Coordinates of C-alpha atoms in Angstrom, one line a residue:
Chain A
M1 CA -1.6 1.5 -28.9
D2 CA -2.2 -0.9 -26.0
K3 CA 0.5 -1.7 -23.5
R4 CA 1.3 -5.1 -25.1
E5 CA 1.9 -3.6 -28.5
L6 CA 3.9 -0.8 -26.9
L7 CA 6.2 -3.1 -24.9
E8 CA 6.8 -5.3 -27.9
K9 CA 8.3 -2.4 -29.7
L10 CA 10.8 -1.4 -26.9
N11 CA 14.3 -2.7 -27.0
L12 CA 16.3 -0.5 -24.6
Y13 CA 15.3 -0.5 -21.0
V14 CA 17.4 2.0 -19.0
I15 CA 17.7 1.3 -15.3
L16 CA 18.3 4.5 -13.4
D17 CA 19.9 2.9 -10.4
C18 CA 20.3 5.7 -7.9
S19 CA 23.0 3.8 -6.0
L20 CA 25.2 4.5 -9.0
I21 CA 24.5 8.2 -9.3
N22 CA 25.3 11.1 -7.1
Y23 CA 22.1 12.4 -5.5
Q24 CA 22.4 15.8 -7.0
D25 CA 22.9 14.3 -10.5
I26 CA 19.8 12.2 -10.7
E27 CA 17.7 14.8 -12.5
R28 CA 20.6 15.8 -14.9
V29 CA 21.2 12.1 -15.8
T30 CA 17.5 11.5 -16.3
R31 CA 17.2 14.6 -18.6
E32 CA 20.2 13.5 -20.7
I33 CA 18.8 9.9 -21.0
V34 CA 15.4 11.2 -22.0
D35 CA 16.8 13.8 -24.4
A36 CA 18.9 11.0 -26.1
G37 CA 15.7 9.2 -26.9
A38 CA 15.3 6.6 -24.1
T39 CA 11.7 5.5 -24.1
F40 CA 11.7 3.0 -21.3
I41 CA 13.1 4.0 -17.9
Q42 CA 13.1 2.4 -14.5
L43 CA 13.9 4.2 -11.3
R44 CA 15.6 2.0 -8.8
H45 CA 16.7 3.0 -5.3
K46 CA 17.1 0.2 -2.8
T47 CA 18.6 2.0 0.2
I48 CA 16.4 4.9 1.1
F49 CA 13.2 5.5 3.0
T50 CA 9.9 5.5 1.2
R51 CA 9.4 9.3 1.7
E52 CA 12.6 10.1 -0.1
Y53 CA 12.0 7.5 -2.8
F54 CA 8.6 9.1 -3.3
N55 CA 10.2 12.5 -3.5
I56 CA 12.8 11.4 -6.1
A57 CA 10.3 9.4 -8.0
S58 CA 8.0 12.5 -8.3
R59 CA 10.8 14.6 -9.7
V60 CA 12.0 11.9 -12.2
R61 CA 8.4 11.2 -13.1
R62 CA 8.0 14.8 -14.3
L63 CA 11.1 14.5 -16.4
C64 CA 9.7 11.3 -18.0
S65 CA 6.2 12.8 -18.5
S66 CA 6.5 12.9 -22.3
E67 CA 4.0 10.6 -23.9
R68 CA 6.7 8.5 -25.6
V69 CA 8.5 7.7 -22.3
I70 CA 7.4 4.8 -20.2
F71 CA 8.3 5.3 -16.6
I72 CA 8.6 2.4 -14.2
V73 CA 9.2 2.4 -10.4
N74 CA 11.2 -0.4 -9.0
D75 CA 9.9 -2.5 -6.0
D76 CA 7.4 -0.1 -4.4
V77 CA 3.8 -0.4 -5.6
A78 CA 2.6 2.5 -3.4
V79 CA 5.2 4.9 -4.7
A80 CA 4.5 3.8 -8.3
L81 CA 0.8 4.5 -7.7
S82 CA 1.4 7.8 -5.9
V83 CA 3.6 9.3 -8.6
D84 CA 1.3 7.9 -11.4
A85 CA 4.1 5.9 -12.9
D86 CA 3.3 3.8 -15.9
G87 CA 4.1 0.7 -13.9
V88 CA 6.1 -1.1 -11.3
H89 CA 9.0 -3.6 -11.5
L90 CA 8.8 -6.4 -9.0
G91 CA 11.6 -8.6 -7.7
Q92 CA 11.0 -12.0 -6.1
E93 CA 11.1 -10.4 -2.7
D94 CA 8.5 -7.7 -3.5
L95 CA 4.7 -7.8 -3.2
P96 CA 3.4 -10.8 -5.1
L97 CA 2.3 -9.9 -8.7
P98 CA -1.4 -10.7 -8.2
E99 CA -1.5 -8.3 -5.2
A100 CA 0.3 -5.6 -7.1
R101 CA -2.2 -6.1 -10.0
K102 CA -5.2 -5.7 -7.7
I103 CA -3.8 -2.4 -6.5
L104 CA -2.6 -1.0 -9.8
G105 CA -5.3 -2.3 -12.1
D106 CA -5.0 -3.8 -15.6
S107 CA -3.8 -0.6 -17.4
K108 CA -0.5 -0.3 -15.5
I109 CA 2.6 -2.2 -16.6
I110 CA 4.0 -4.8 -14.2
G111 CA 7.4 -6.3 -14.9
V112 CA 9.1 -9.1 -12.9
S113 CA 12.7 -10.1 -12.3
V114 CA 13.2 -13.8 -13.0
H115 CA 16.3 -16.0 -12.4
S116 CA 14.8 -19.4 -13.2
H117 CA 12.4 -21.0 -15.6
G118 CA 10.0 -21.6 -12.7
E119 CA 10.0 -17.9 -11.8
A120 CA 9.5 -16.9 -15.4
F121 CA 6.6 -19.3 -16.0
M122 CA 4.9 -18.2 -12.8
A123 CA 5.3 -14.5 -13.6
A124 CA 4.0 -14.9 -17.1
S125 CA 1.0 -17.0 -16.0
Y126 CA 0.2 -14.3 -13.4
G127 CA 0.1 -11.7 -16.1
A128 CA 3.4 -10.0 -16.0
D129 CA 3.7 -7.5 -18.9
Y130 CA 7.4 -8.1 -19.4
L131 CA 10.2 -10.0 -17.7
G132 CA 13.7 -9.0 -16.7
A133 CA 15.8 -12.2 -16.9
G134 CA 19.3 -12.6 -15.6
S135 CA 21.8 -11.9 -14.6
V136 CA 22.8 -12.4 -18.2
F137 CA 26.5 -11.2 -17.5
P138 CA 28.4 -10.7 -14.3
T139 CA 27.4 -7.3 -12.8
R140 CA 28.8 -5.0 -10.2
T141 CA 25.3 -3.5 -9.6
K142 CA 24.2 -6.7 -7.9
E143 CA 27.3 -8.5 -6.9
D144 CA 25.5 -11.4 -5.4
A145 CA 23.4 -12.0 -8.5
Q146 CA 23.9 -15.4 -10.0
V147 CA 24.9 -15.3 -13.7
R148 CA 22.4 -17.3 -15.7
G149 CA 23.8 -16.5 -19.1
I150 CA 22.5 -15.8 -22.6
H151 CA 21.1 -19.2 -23.3
F152 CA 18.9 -18.9 -20.2
V153 CA 17.4 -15.6 -21.5
K154 CA 17.0 -16.9 -25.0
D155 CA 15.2 -20.0 -23.7
I156 CA 12.9 -18.0 -21.5
Q157 CA 12.1 -15.7 -24.5
N158 CA 11.2 -18.8 -26.5
R159 CA 8.9 -20.1 -23.9
V160 CA 6.9 -17.1 -22.7
D161 CA 4.8 -14.7 -24.8
V162 CA 5.8 -11.5 -23.2
P163 CA 8.9 -9.4 -23.9
V164 CA 12.0 -10.6 -22.0
F165 CA 14.8 -8.1 -21.3
P166 CA 18.2 -9.6 -20.5
I167 CA 19.5 -7.7 -17.4
G168 CA 22.8 -7.7 -15.5
G169 CA 26.2 -6.5 -16.8
V170 CA 25.0 -5.6 -20.3
N171 CA 27.5 -3.1 -21.9
L172 CA 28.7 -1.9 -25.3
S173 CA 31.4 -4.6 -25.4
N174 CA 29.1 -7.6 -24.8
I175 CA 25.8 -6.5 -26.3
N176 CA 26.7 -8.1 -29.6
Q177 CA 26.7 -11.5 -27.9
L178 CA 23.0 -10.9 -27.3
L179 CA 22.3 -9.8 -30.9
D180 CA 24.2 -12.8 -32.2
M181 CA 21.7 -15.0 -30.3
G182 CA 18.8 -13.2 -31.8
I183 CA 18.0 -11.2 -28.6
H184 CA 17.3 -7.7 -29.6
R185 CA 16.4 -6.3 -26.2
A186 CA 18.4 -5.3 -23.2
A187 CA 18.1 -3.7 -19.8
V188 CA 21.1 -1.5 -19.1
S189 CA 22.2 0.2 -15.9
S190 CA 25.8 1.1 -15.1
A191 CA 26.9 1.1 -18.8
I192 CA 24.6 4.1 -19.2
V193 CA 24.3 5.9 -15.9
C194 CA 27.9 5.5 -14.9
S195 CA 29.1 6.6 -18.3
Q196 CA 30.7 10.1 -18.6
N197 CA 28.0 11.0 -21.0
P198 CA 24.8 9.0 -20.3
G199 CA 23.1 10.6 -23.3
I200 CA 25.8 9.4 -25.8
A201 CA 25.7 6.0 -24.2
V202 CA 21.9 5.8 -24.8
T203 CA 22.4 6.8 -28.4
K204 CA 25.0 4.1 -28.9
F205 CA 22.9 1.4 -27.4
R206 CA 19.8 2.5 -29.4
K207 CA 21.8 2.4 -32.6
I208 CA 23.1 -1.1 -32.0
L209 CA 19.7 -2.4 -31.0
K210 CA 17.9 -0.7 -33.9
K211 CA 20.0 -2.7 -36.3
C212 CA 17.9 -5.8 -35.4
Chain B
M1 CA -19.9 3.2 14.5
D2 CA -17.7 5.3 12.4
K3 CA -13.9 5.1 12.7
R4 CA -13.7 8.3 14.7
E5 CA -16.0 7.1 17.4
L6 CA -14.3 3.8 17.4
L7 CA -10.8 5.2 17.8
E8 CA -12.0 7.5 20.6
K9 CA -13.0 4.5 22.6
L10 CA -9.6 2.7 22.3
N11 CA -7.1 3.0 25.0
L12 CA -4.6 0.2 24.5
Y13 CA -2.6 -0.1 21.3
V14 CA -0.5 -3.2 21.1
I15 CA 2.5 -2.9 18.8
L16 CA 3.4 -6.4 17.5
D17 CA 7.0 -5.6 16.8
C18 CA 8.4 -8.7 15.0
S19 CA 12.0 -7.7 15.8
L20 CA 11.2 -8.5 19.4
I21 CA 9.5 -11.9 18.7
N22 CA 10.9 -15.2 17.4
Y23 CA 9.6 -15.7 13.9
Q24 CA 7.8 -18.9 14.8
D25 CA 6.1 -17.3 17.8
I26 CA 4.4 -14.4 15.9
E27 CA 1.1 -16.2 15.4
R28 CA 1.1 -17.6 19.0
V29 CA 1.7 -14.2 20.5
T30 CA -0.9 -12.6 18.3
R31 CA -3.4 -15.2 19.3
E32 CA -2.7 -14.7 23.0
I33 CA -3.0 -10.9 22.7
V34 CA -6.3 -11.2 20.8
D35 CA -7.7 -13.8 23.2
A36 CA -6.8 -11.5 26.1
G37 CA -9.0 -8.8 24.6
A38 CA -6.6 -6.5 22.7
T39 CA -8.7 -4.6 20.2
F40 CA -6.1 -2.4 18.5
I41 CA -3.1 -4.1 17.1
Q42 CA -0.3 -2.9 14.9
L43 CA 2.1 -5.2 13.0
R44 CA 5.5 -3.8 12.7
H45 CA 8.5 -5.4 10.9
K46 CA 11.3 -3.0 9.8
T47 CA 13.9 -5.5 8.6
I48 CA 12.3 -7.8 6.1
F49 CA 11.5 -7.8 2.4
T50 CA 8.0 -6.8 1.3
R51 CA 7.1 -10.3 0.2
E52 CA 7.8 -11.7 3.7
Y53 CA 6.1 -8.8 5.3
F54 CA 3.0 -9.5 3.2
N55 CA 3.1 -13.2 4.1
I56 CA 3.3 -12.4 7.9
A57 CA 0.7 -9.7 7.6
S58 CA -1.7 -12.0 5.8
R59 CA -1.4 -14.6 8.6
V60 CA -1.7 -12.0 11.4
R61 CA -4.6 -10.4 9.6
R62 CA -6.5 -13.6 9.7
L63 CA -5.9 -13.9 13.5
C64 CA -7.2 -10.3 13.9
S65 CA -10.2 -10.8 11.7
S66 CA -12.7 -10.6 14.5
E67 CA -14.9 -7.5 14.1
R68 CA -13.9 -6.1 17.4
V69 CA -10.1 -6.1 16.5
I70 CA -8.6 -3.2 14.5
F71 CA -5.6 -4.3 12.6
I72 CA -3.0 -1.8 11.4
V73 CA 0.1 -2.4 9.3
N74 CA 3.1 -0.3 10.0
D75 CA 4.9 1.7 7.2
D76 CA 3.7 -0.2 4.1
V77 CA 0.6 1.1 2.4
A78 CA 0.6 -1.5 -0.3
V79 CA 0.9 -4.4 2.2
A80 CA -1.9 -2.8 4.3
L81 CA -4.1 -2.6 1.2
S82 CA -3.2 -6.1 0.0
V83 CA -4.1 -7.8 3.3
D84 CA -7.2 -5.6 3.7
A85 CA -5.9 -4.2 7.0
D86 CA -8.1 -1.7 8.8
G87 CA -5.4 0.9 8.2
V88 CA -1.7 1.9 8.1
H89 CA 0.6 3.6 10.5
L90 CA 3.1 6.0 8.9
G91 CA 6.4 7.3 10.3
Q92 CA 7.9 10.5 9.1
E93 CA 10.0 8.6 6.6
D94 CA 7.1 6.7 5.0
L95 CA 4.8 7.7 2.2
P96 CA 3.3 11.2 2.8
L97 CA -0.1 11.0 4.5
P98 CA -2.0 12.6 1.6
E99 CA -0.6 10.0 -0.8
A100 CA -1.5 7.2 1.5
R101 CA -5.0 8.6 1.9
K102 CA -5.4 8.7 -1.9
I103 CA -4.5 5.1 -2.1
L104 CA -6.4 3.8 0.9
G105 CA -9.5 6.0 0.7
D106 CA -11.4 7.6 3.5
S107 CA -12.7 4.5 5.2
K108 CA -9.3 3.2 6.3
I109 CA -7.5 4.4 9.4
I110 CA -4.2 6.2 9.0
G111 CA -2.1 6.9 12.1
V112 CA 1.1 8.9 12.1
S113 CA 4.1 8.9 14.4
V114 CA 5.0 12.4 15.7
H115 CA 7.9 13.7 17.6
S116 CA 7.3 17.4 17.6
H117 CA 4.4 19.9 17.7
G118 CA 5.0 20.7 14.0
E119 CA 4.7 17.1 13.0
A120 CA 1.6 16.7 15.1
F121 CA -0.2 19.7 13.7
M122 CA 0.7 18.7 10.1
A123 CA -0.5 15.1 10.5
A124 CA -3.8 16.3 12.2
S125 CA -4.4 18.9 9.5
Y126 CA -3.8 16.3 6.7
G127 CA -6.4 14.1 8.3
A128 CA -4.6 11.6 10.4
D129 CA -7.1 9.5 12.3
Y130 CA -4.8 9.1 15.4
L131 CA -1.3 10.0 16.4
G132 CA 1.5 8.1 18.1
A133 CA 3.4 10.6 20.1
G134 CA 6.8 10.0 21.7
S135 CA 9.0 8.7 22.6
V136 CA 7.3 9.2 26.0
F137 CA 9.8 7.2 27.9
P138 CA 13.3 5.8 27.1
T139 CA 12.8 2.7 24.9
R140 CA 15.0 -0.3 23.8
T141 CA 12.8 -0.9 20.7
K142 CA 14.0 2.3 19.1
E143 CA 17.2 3.2 20.9
D144 CA 17.9 6.3 18.8
A145 CA 14.4 7.7 19.5
Q146 CA 14.5 11.0 21.3
V147 CA 12.6 11.0 24.6
R148 CA 10.0 13.8 24.5
G149 CA 8.3 13.0 27.8
I150 CA 4.8 13.0 29.2
H151 CA 4.2 16.8 29.0
F152 CA 4.8 16.7 25.3
V153 CA 2.2 14.0 24.8
K154 CA -0.3 15.8 27.0
D155 CA 0.3 19.1 25.2
I156 CA -0.3 17.4 21.8
Q157 CA -3.4 15.8 23.1
N158 CA -4.7 19.2 24.2
R159 CA -4.1 20.8 20.9
V160 CA -5.3 18.3 18.3
D161 CA -8.8 16.7 18.0
V162 CA -7.7 13.2 17.2
P163 CA -6.7 10.5 19.8
V164 CA -3.1 10.6 20.8
F165 CA -1.3 7.4 21.9
P166 CA 1.9 8.0 23.9
I167 CA 4.4 5.5 22.6
G168 CA 7.9 4.4 23.6
G169 CA 9.0 2.5 26.7
V170 CA 5.5 2.3 28.3
N171 CA 5.4 -0.5 30.8
L172 CA 3.5 -1.6 33.9
S173 CA 5.9 0.4 36.2
N174 CA 5.5 3.7 34.5
I175 CA 2.0 3.7 33.0
N176 CA 0.7 5.3 36.2
Q177 CA 2.7 8.4 35.4
L178 CA 0.5 8.7 32.2
L179 CA -2.7 8.2 34.2
D180 CA -1.6 10.8 36.8
M181 CA -1.4 13.3 34.0
G182 CA -4.9 12.4 32.7
I183 CA -3.6 10.4 29.7
H184 CA -5.7 7.3 29.5
R185 CA -4.2 5.8 26.3
A186 CA -1.0 4.0 25.5
A187 CA 0.8 2.2 22.8
V188 CA 2.8 -0.7 24.2
S189 CA 5.3 -3.0 22.5
S190 CA 8.0 -4.8 24.4
A191 CA 6.2 -4.7 27.8
I192 CA 3.6 -7.0 26.1
V193 CA 5.3 -9.0 23.3
C194 CA 8.5 -9.6 25.3
S195 CA 6.5 -10.6 28.4
Q196 CA 6.6 -14.3 29.3
N197 CA 2.8 -14.3 29.0
P198 CA 1.7 -11.6 26.5
G199 CA -2.0 -12.4 27.2
I200 CA -1.6 -11.7 30.9
A201 CA 0.3 -8.5 30.2
V202 CA -2.6 -7.3 27.9
T203 CA -5.1 -8.1 30.7
K204 CA -3.0 -6.1 33.2
F205 CA -2.7 -3.1 30.9
R206 CA -6.4 -3.2 30.1
K207 CA -7.3 -3.3 33.7
I208 CA -5.2 -0.2 34.5
L209 CA -6.4 1.8 31.5
K210 CA -10.0 0.8 32.2
K211 CA -9.9 2.6 35.5
C212 CA -9.8 5.9 33.8

């Protein structure tokens, strides 16, 4: 299956945001998420040095080495390449997509965070493999993130031909608002990793999204 | 000339630390330094996002595109690769040297900052092309840097077979202390880029180091 087909099939994107997890719990949480059937996982750590990010990414990568798990590193193209991640997720302040593509090659997945139509069209035209669009709901993970709402995500999805994952503040209480709009994908962070039982949270999200 | 021969010949390493330069002056300062004959230049910017670092590095790279100038990007392997820098300089918190080597290949220059004998031996054995050893003097650029002194640098130089550049607080008043110890190389930052006339400062440092 090529990466396009593969990405089309994914509906739950788990963001393993290390700022929300105790350092010593990262591997346990990863294991629980993977065991619960998460197949699309992004490691994110904004506040550490590259060496430590590389070390954590290497360990998490091993836990996500099953063929059915797609493992994405946030922000850092060199770390993604070093740990042989399946791809990288780029924000608007990261290396430009065409540069990341030159380094990673065509086989790797590159996702891009978009907060406007302009950013979405540009990312899609530069060959992003998927988009993260938001913030769809208010979120504590990125308190300064502007809430763009569900209609924004829906509109982006209608206008680009790559999968669009609504991101920001998605939880078990509001995910039905996405489904009601015909959006059957979601990127979820705190509602999974801050949950008392991340595995059970993954199972619940998967069940809801599978209904679509 | 291969990179080893080339590096052996260099004695002045100019660290273009952007935290010491007004944003709009970076290109002017670079031009003055290059025009004054600097042949080994490192761009360093610790406090900005990768996108902006890439943008600045692209511009500075163009100004350093003369064949006789070696242009090194600090810390960020992906930016170094993207702008086709001649190499990268790694601190102890950056991507490990073997990983950077895998990404950059053998032709690129990789330098490493070392603050102990252990770090120096490890970097040399992993194939660093040069070392930056220090801090040799007290420095305002990295106020938390431990001063290791001239004897440390001299001892490292005696024990590894790659060029060692003393770094940290080197200026026109103390550089003779290095020469007196038989050290004829130096990495210089604020004494050049914060000087009223960076070009004249480069000329003075070159003259002093050429005497050796």
